[in-house]
XYZ file of C-alpha atoms in Angstrom:
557
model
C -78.201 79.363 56.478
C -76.730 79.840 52.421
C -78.731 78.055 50.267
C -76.547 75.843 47.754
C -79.204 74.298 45.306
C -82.315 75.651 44.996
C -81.122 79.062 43.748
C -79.524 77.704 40.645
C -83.043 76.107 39.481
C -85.370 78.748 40.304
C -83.140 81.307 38.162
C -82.342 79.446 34.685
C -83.879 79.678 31.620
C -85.935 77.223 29.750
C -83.611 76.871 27.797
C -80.124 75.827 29.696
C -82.108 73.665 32.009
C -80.643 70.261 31.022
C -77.301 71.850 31.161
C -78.071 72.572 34.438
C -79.084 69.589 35.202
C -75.731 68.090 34.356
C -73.667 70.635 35.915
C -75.501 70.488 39.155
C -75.019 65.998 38.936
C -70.982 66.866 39.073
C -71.127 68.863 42.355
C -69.276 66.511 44.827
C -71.925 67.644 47.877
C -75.190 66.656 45.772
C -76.632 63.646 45.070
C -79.575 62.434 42.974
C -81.634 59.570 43.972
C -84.436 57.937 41.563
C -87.498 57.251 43.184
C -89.395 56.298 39.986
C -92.523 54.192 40.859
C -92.084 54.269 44.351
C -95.182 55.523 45.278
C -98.726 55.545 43.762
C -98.895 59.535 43.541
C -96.206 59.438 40.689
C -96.712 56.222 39.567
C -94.143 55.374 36.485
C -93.372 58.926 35.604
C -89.896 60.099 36.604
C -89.231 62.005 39.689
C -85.477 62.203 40.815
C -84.962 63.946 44.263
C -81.856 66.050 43.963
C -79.883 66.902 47.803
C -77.839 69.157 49.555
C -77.550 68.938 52.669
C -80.700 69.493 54.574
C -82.081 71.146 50.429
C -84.330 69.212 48.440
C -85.188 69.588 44.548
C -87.854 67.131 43.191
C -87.316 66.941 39.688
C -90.157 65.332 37.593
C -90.253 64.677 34.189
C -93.524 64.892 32.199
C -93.238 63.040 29.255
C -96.087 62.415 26.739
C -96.641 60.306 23.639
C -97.870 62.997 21.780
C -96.717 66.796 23.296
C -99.237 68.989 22.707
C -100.281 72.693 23.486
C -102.067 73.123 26.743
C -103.640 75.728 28.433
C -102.987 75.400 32.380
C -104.970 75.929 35.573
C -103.869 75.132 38.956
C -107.305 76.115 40.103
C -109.041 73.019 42.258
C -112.723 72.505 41.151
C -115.081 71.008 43.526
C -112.609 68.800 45.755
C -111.210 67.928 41.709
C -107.607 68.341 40.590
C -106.626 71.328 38.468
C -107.371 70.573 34.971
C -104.795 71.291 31.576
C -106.713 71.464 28.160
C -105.465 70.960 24.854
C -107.458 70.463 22.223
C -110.232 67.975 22.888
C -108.254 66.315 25.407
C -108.094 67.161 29.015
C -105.560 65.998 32.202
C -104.658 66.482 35.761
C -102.603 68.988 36.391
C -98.968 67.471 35.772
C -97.409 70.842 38.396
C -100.408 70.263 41.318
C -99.439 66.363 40.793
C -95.757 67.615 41.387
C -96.689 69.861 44.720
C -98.911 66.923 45.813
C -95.650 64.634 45.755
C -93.613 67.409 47.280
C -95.934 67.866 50.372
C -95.945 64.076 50.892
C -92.071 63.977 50.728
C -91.672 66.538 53.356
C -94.619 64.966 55.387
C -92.653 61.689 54.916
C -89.360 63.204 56.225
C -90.755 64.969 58.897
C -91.868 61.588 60.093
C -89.096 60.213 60.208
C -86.868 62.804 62.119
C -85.209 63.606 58.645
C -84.439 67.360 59.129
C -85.481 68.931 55.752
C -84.628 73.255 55.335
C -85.753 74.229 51.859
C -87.865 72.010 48.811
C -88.453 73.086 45.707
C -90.039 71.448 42.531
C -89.030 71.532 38.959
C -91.297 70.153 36.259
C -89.962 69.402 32.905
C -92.056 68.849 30.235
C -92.498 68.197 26.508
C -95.708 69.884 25.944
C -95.691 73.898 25.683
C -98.603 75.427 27.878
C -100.085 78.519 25.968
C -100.658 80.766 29.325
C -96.533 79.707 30.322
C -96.380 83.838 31.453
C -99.226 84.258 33.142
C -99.200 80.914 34.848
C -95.553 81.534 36.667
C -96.560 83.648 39.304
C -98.965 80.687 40.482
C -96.183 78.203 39.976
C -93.802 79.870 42.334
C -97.050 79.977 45.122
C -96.965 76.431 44.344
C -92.846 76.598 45.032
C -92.122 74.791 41.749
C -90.410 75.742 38.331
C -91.567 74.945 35.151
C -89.472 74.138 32.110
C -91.877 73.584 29.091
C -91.914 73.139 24.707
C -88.547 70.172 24.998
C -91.186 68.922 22.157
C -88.220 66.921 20.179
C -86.897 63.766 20.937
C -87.382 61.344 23.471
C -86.995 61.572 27.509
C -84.061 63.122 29.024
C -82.465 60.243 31.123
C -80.780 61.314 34.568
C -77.548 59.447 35.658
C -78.405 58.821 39.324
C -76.168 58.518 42.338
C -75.186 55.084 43.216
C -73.028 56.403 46.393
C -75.203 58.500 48.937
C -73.564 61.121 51.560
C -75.365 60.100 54.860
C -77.830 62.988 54.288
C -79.311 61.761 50.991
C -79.267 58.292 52.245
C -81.269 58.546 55.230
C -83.990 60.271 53.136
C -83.876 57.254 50.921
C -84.029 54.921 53.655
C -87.280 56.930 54.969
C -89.194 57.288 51.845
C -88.478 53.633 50.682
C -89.858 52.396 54.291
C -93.072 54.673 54.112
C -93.818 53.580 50.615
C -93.672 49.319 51.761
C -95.664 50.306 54.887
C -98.656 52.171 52.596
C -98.527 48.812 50.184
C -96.954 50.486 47.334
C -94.308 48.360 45.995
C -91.201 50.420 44.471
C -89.820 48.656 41.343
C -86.149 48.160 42.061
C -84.178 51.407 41.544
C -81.578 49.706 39.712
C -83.707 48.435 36.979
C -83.988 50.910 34.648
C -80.662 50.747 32.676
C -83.179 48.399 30.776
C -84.712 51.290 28.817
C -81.666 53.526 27.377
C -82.331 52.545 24.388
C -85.413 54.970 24.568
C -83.526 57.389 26.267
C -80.837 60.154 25.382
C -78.015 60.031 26.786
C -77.148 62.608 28.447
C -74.622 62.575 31.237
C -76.262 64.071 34.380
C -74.935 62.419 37.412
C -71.313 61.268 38.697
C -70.327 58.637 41.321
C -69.171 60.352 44.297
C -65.933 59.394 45.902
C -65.000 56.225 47.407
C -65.831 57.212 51.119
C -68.887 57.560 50.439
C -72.069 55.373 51.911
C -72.851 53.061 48.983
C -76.788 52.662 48.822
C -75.979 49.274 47.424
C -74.856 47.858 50.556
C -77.689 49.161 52.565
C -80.715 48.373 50.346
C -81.286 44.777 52.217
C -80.451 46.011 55.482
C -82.871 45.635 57.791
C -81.093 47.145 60.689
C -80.314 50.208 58.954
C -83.845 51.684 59.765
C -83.584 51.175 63.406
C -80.489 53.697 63.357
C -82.142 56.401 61.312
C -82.882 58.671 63.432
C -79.527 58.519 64.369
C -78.197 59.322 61.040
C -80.384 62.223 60.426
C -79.151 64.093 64.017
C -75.486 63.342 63.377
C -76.090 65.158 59.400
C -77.700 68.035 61.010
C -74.502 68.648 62.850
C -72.628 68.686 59.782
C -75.031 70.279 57.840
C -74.757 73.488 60.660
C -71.182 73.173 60.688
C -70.876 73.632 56.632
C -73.581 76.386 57.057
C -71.299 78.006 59.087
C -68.197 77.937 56.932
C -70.692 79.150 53.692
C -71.599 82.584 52.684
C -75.189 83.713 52.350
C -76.311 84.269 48.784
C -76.620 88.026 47.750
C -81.077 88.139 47.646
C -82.022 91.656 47.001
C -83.648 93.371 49.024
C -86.734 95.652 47.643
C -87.441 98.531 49.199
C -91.141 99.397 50.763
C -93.504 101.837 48.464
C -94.176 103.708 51.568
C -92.653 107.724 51.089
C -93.170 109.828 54.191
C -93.178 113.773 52.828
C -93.243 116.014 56.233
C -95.218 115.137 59.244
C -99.070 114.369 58.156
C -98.241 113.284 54.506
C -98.196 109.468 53.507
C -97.283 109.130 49.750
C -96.908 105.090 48.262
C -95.064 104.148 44.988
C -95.590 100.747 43.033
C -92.700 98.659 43.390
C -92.530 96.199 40.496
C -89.896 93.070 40.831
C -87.877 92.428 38.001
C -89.214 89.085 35.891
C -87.213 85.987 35.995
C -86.703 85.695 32.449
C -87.019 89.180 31.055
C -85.024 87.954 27.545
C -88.301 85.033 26.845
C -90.790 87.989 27.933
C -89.798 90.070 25.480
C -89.928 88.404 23.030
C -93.303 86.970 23.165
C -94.729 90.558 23.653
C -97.505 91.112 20.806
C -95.988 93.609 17.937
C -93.068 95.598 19.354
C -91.004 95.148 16.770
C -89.210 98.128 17.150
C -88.918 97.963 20.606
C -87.659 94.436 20.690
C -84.836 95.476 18.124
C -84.004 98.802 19.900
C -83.909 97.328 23.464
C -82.079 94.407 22.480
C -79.580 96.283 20.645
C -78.922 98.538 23.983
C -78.208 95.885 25.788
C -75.574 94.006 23.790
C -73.705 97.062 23.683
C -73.788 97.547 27.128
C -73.208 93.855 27.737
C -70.085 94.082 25.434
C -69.080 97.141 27.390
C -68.516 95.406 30.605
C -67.298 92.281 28.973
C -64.481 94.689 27.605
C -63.283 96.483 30.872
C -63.742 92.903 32.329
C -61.031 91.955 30.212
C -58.941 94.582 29.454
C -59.190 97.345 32.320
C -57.296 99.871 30.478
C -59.625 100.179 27.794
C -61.786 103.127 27.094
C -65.320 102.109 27.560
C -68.224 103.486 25.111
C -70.480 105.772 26.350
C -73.687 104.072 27.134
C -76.534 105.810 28.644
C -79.357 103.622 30.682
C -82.216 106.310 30.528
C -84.639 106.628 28.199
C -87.889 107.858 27.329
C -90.628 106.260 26.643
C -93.078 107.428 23.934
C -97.286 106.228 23.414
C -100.238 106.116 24.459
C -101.806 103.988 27.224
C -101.917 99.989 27.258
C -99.075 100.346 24.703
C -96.807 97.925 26.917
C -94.826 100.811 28.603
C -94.920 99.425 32.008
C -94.017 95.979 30.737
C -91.581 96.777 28.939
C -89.694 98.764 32.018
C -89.889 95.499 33.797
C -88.216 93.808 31.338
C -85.700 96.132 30.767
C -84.613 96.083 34.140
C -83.966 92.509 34.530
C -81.954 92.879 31.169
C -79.990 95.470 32.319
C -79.757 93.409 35.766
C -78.595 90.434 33.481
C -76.127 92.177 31.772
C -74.522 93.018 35.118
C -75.137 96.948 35.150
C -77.704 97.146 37.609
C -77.855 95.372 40.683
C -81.406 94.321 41.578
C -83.378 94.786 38.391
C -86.750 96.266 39.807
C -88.858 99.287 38.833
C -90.097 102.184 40.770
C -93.220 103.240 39.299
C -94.670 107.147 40.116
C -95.547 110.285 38.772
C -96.274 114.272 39.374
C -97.595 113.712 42.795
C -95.039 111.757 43.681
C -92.853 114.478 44.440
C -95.299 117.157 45.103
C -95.479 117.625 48.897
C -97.414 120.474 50.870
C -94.077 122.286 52.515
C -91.411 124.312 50.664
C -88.892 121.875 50.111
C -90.794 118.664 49.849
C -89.761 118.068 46.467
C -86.309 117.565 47.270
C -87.014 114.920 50.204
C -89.122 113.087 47.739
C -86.217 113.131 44.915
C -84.146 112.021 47.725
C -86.069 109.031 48.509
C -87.445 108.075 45.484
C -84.149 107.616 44.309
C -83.296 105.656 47.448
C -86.224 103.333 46.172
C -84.935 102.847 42.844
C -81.158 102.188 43.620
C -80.244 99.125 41.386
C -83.235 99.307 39.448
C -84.929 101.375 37.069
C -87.278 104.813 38.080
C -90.086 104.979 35.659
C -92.060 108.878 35.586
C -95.204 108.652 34.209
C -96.909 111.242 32.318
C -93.323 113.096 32.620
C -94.499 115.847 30.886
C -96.465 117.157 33.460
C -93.302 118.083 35.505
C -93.254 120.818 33.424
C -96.542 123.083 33.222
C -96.677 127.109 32.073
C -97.111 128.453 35.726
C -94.546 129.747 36.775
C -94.993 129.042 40.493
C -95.193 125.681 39.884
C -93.430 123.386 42.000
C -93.718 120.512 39.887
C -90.830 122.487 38.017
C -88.412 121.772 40.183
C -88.107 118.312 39.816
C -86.015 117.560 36.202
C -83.796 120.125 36.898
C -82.773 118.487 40.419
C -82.795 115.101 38.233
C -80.722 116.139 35.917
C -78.387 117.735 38.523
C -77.814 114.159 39.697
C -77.825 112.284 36.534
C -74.267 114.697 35.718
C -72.580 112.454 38.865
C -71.187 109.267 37.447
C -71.226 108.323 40.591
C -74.411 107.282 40.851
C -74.836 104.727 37.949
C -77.309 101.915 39.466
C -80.106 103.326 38.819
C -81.882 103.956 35.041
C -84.545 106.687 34.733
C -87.248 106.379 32.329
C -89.462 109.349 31.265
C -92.945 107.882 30.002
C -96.061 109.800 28.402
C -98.071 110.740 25.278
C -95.347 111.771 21.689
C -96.738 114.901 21.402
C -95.999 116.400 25.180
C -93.343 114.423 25.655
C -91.647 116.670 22.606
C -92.190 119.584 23.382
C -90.637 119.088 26.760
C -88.012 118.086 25.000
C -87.623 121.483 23.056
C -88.435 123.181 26.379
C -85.401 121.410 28.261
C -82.735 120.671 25.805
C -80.358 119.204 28.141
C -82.641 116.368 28.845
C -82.295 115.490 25.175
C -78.379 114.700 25.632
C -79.767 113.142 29.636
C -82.309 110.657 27.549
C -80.294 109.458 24.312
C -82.474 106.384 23.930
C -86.149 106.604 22.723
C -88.503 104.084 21.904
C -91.765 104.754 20.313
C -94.576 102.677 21.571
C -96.959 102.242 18.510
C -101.016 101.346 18.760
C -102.157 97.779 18.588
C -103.771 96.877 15.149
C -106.955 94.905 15.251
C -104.922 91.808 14.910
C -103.248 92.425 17.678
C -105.582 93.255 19.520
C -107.470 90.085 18.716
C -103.987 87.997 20.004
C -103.820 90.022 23.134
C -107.622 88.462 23.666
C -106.720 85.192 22.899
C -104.217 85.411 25.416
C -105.810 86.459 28.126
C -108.915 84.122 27.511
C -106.616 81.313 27.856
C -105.554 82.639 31.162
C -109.134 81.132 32.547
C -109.429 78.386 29.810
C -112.057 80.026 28.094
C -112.797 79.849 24.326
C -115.079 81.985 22.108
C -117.914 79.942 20.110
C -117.924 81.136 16.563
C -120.883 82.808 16.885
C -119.382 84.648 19.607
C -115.834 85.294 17.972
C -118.223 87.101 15.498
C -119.893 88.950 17.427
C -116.300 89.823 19.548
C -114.464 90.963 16.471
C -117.517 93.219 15.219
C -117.485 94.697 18.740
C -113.836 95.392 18.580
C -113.791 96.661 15.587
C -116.638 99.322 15.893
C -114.796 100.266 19.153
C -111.696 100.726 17.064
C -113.489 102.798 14.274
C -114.754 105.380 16.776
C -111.922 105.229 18.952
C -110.512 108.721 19.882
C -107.081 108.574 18.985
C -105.744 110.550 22.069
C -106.577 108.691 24.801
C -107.578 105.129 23.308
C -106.674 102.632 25.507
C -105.532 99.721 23.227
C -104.693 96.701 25.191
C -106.478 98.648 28.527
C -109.669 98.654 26.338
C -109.190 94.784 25.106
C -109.103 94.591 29.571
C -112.213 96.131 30.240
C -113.979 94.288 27.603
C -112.865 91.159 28.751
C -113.552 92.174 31.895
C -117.752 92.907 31.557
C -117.371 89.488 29.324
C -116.492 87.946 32.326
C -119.581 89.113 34.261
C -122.301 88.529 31.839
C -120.943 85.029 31.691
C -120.930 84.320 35.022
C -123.961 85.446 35.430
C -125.494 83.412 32.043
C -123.707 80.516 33.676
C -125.131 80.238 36.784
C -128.571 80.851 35.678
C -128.065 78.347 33.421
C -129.929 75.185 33.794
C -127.625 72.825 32.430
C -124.869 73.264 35.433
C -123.777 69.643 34.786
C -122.107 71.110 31.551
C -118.879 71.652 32.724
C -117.674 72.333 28.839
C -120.388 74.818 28.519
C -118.384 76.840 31.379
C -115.872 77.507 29.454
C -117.524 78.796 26.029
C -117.830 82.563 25.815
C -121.217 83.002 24.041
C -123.099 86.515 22.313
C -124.981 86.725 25.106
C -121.568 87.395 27.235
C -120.998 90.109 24.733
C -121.808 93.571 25.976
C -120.258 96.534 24.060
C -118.513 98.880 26.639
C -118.327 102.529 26.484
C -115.807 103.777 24.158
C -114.143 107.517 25.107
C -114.742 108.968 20.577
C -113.178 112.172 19.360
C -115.777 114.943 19.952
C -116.673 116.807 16.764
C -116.341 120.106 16.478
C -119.502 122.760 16.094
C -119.511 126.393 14.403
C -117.225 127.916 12.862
């Protein structure tokens, strides 16, 4: 079964999602119904239910007086719902308030013999949630997208359908009888032209044609419900009769991280999936600068590139190379930024699926002559349409010279010189200083690995704004006393840092990480449990310095 709707919703950007919107109101096979104040779980805010065919998107809008910045949580505490903070104000989740309505829609539906295939939620808002990055993951769990910081100007108003396939009508039908039988009493759905005036208008739906069941002429009758269930049966015919004329979308498929080398040897590889908006990502990475410029200067040219041959097939394309190496120290961002620029490079239409295949020297190190090769062989498998990312590259190429691990650039560089084999980037990661030298030691991977991007330490400030970050993650906030204390912790840390293997935003991790601890423990031999507020205040006595690796000193002469 091809999915029609849902696709287009869970793949936009924040920032085309009105466009969308619109675009989606104009397909002749969609319809939008308004089921604003139809039940007491939404109460007056708008939800429009969007459907294809047997797919549903529940579109709610989350409007308030004053948008503010919130930090989210979709975690449920003590039979409570999830709780957003912003300031000194506090809320119920507006995305669990979404699922809740979601669940009782398809609950509704199933009910009633309404055949329903896929539902998804999308939640635009006008206040801008702090932990947006960190909270998507959750959001998808929760099968809903969030579209957040539409800060200026008032509510988006969505054109509804006035003209219902038989599909989207019988779904009306069901959800407007379930709502009068739980005593909720839906305001009439053709009341609101009332309030453009504190609307924009923005064009998002279109009558459909004339043939078409007009809702109108059904809304009083009574005998309508007793031939529901007949509706829905006769759409599901359709609806599997258009499936069967469709095409399935193209989902990648991502490989296992599973690597079989011989008989008795089990190697696995991290498969990272490439991030659904790998353009916003970037550029709300702390510092980067560099980075940001270099990557996104790559990428136009190779977006121009293939806009080019697109156009004019005759022309001679510029030579644009996709691998790279990447240069710094740990907790520098390297791995981050490989996932974003493979769903950049997916974007611009020169790789096909966008993820990264994350391994290193004993990846390809096997215990049989020849082991190396099978390894090559399916690692590269792996990272077909995606991009290969070889930590600590350098290693690859020690002074022994039995060593295996030798093998393995010259066999990649053997198959970087086919053109033939294009969907796939390769990115060489590890400390400057190595990483140079085997550089000088191999100079054609100098000409293999054109691009190079320098990954610079954090600076305390940085530092302190990767901490802020992830302490909104759980809602937590530092007391001043506490911020004190945090920063002089940090920056002694920093002081007697060793150079070569500190572990910048690794380090800020682990710190957090033992904060965590001592205030869970402080917490819950805390007295005062009926302090929720207290919870959530990081304190000196959470504050434990952690062991910091400091450059040894030398002794003698």
């Amino acid at each position: 079964m091809s999915l029609r709707l849902i696709p287009d919703f869970k793949k936009e950007g924040n920032s085309n999602i009105l466009n969308l919107i619109g675009s989606v109101a104009r397909k002749h096979d969609v319809d939008c119904m308004n089921i604003t104040g139809f039940c007491k779980t939404t109460g007056e805010t708008p939800v429009y239910v969007f459907v294809s065919g047997n797919e549903v998107v529940i579109l709610m809008i989350d409007w308030r007086p004053v948008p503010e910045e919130e930090i989210a949580d979709e975690e449920e505490y003590f039979g409570n719902p999830p709780t957003y903070f912003s300031g000194k104000n506090k809320r119920d989740s507006p995305v669990w308030r979404l699922s809740e309505f979601s669940r009782l829609y398809q609950r509704v539906m199933a009910d009633a013999n309404v055949r329903l295939t896929y539902v998804w939620g999308v939640l635009i808002t006008n206040s801008t949630f702090i932990n947006y990055d960190d909270m998507t993951f959750f959001w998808d769990m929760m099968g809903v997208s969030v579209f957040h910081g539409y800060g200026k100007g008032s509510i988006p108003f969505v054109h509804y359908s006035y003209k219902y396939h038989s599909t989207a009508l019988a779904q009306y039908k069901a959800f407007r009888l379930w709502c009068e039988r739980q005593g909720d009493l839906p305001r009439d759905p053709y009341a609101f032209e009332g309030i453009d005036a504190d609307y924009d208008e923005m064009e998002f739906g279109l009558d459909k044609d004339d043939n078409d069941i007009d809702i109108q002429s059904f809304v009083d009758d009574d005998d309508f419900l007793n031939d529901l269930d007949e509706f829905a049966d006769d759409d599901e015919d359709e609806d599997m009769e258009d499936d069967e004329e469709d095409t399935d979308i193209d989902l990648p498929h991502f490989p296992s991280g599973t690597m079989r080398l011989g008989q008795n040897k089990t190697i696995n590889v991290e498969i990272l999936k490439p991030l659904p908006s790998p353009r916003e990502e970037l550029e709300k990475m702390v510092g980067c600068q560099n980075i940001k410029t270099q990557i996104s200067d790559l990428i136009e040219l190779t977006k121009y590139n293939k806009w080019m041959v697109d156009h004019y097939p005759k022309w001679k394309q510029h030579h644009v190379s996709l691998h790279a190496i990447f240069l710094g120290r740990p907790g520098t961002g390297k791995t981050t930024v490989c996932k974003i620029y493979g769903g950049l490079l997916k974007e611009a239409g020169v790789l096909s699926k966008g993820h990264v295949v994350v391994c290193n020297r004993a990846t390809f190190l096997g215990s049989n002559w020849g082991d190396e090769e099978n390894a090559i062989r399916q690692v590269l498998k792996k990272a077909r349409g995606g991009v290969l990312m070889i930590d600590e590259a350098y290693l690859l190429n020690s002074n022994h010279p039995n060593d295996p691990g030798k093998l393995i650039l010259p066999q990649f560089m053997d198959i970087l010189s086919n053109e033939e084999k294009r969907d796939v980037a390769i990115v060489l990661c590890g400390y400057k200083e190595p990483m140079q030298k085997l550089l000088d030691l191999n100079p054609g991977l100098a000409s293999r690995f054109p691009n190079h991007f320098e990954f610079k330490d954090f600076s305390i400030q940085e530092l302190m704004e990767i901490t802020y970050r992830r302490l909104s993650e759980y809602g937590y906030h530092f007391t001043k006393a506490g911020l004190k204390k945090y920063k002089a912790v940090l920056a002694e840390a920093y002081k007697v840092r060793n150079p070569n293997n500190w572990g910048n935003a690794r380090f800020v991790a682990n710190l957090l990480e033992n904060i965590y601890l001592f205030h869970a423990k402080r917490c819950m031999r805390s007295k005062n449990n009926d302090d929720t507020k207290a919870f959530f205040n990081i304190t000196p006595a959470d504050i434990q310095p952690i062991e910091v690796p400091c450059e040894k000193k030398r002794i003698g002469f």
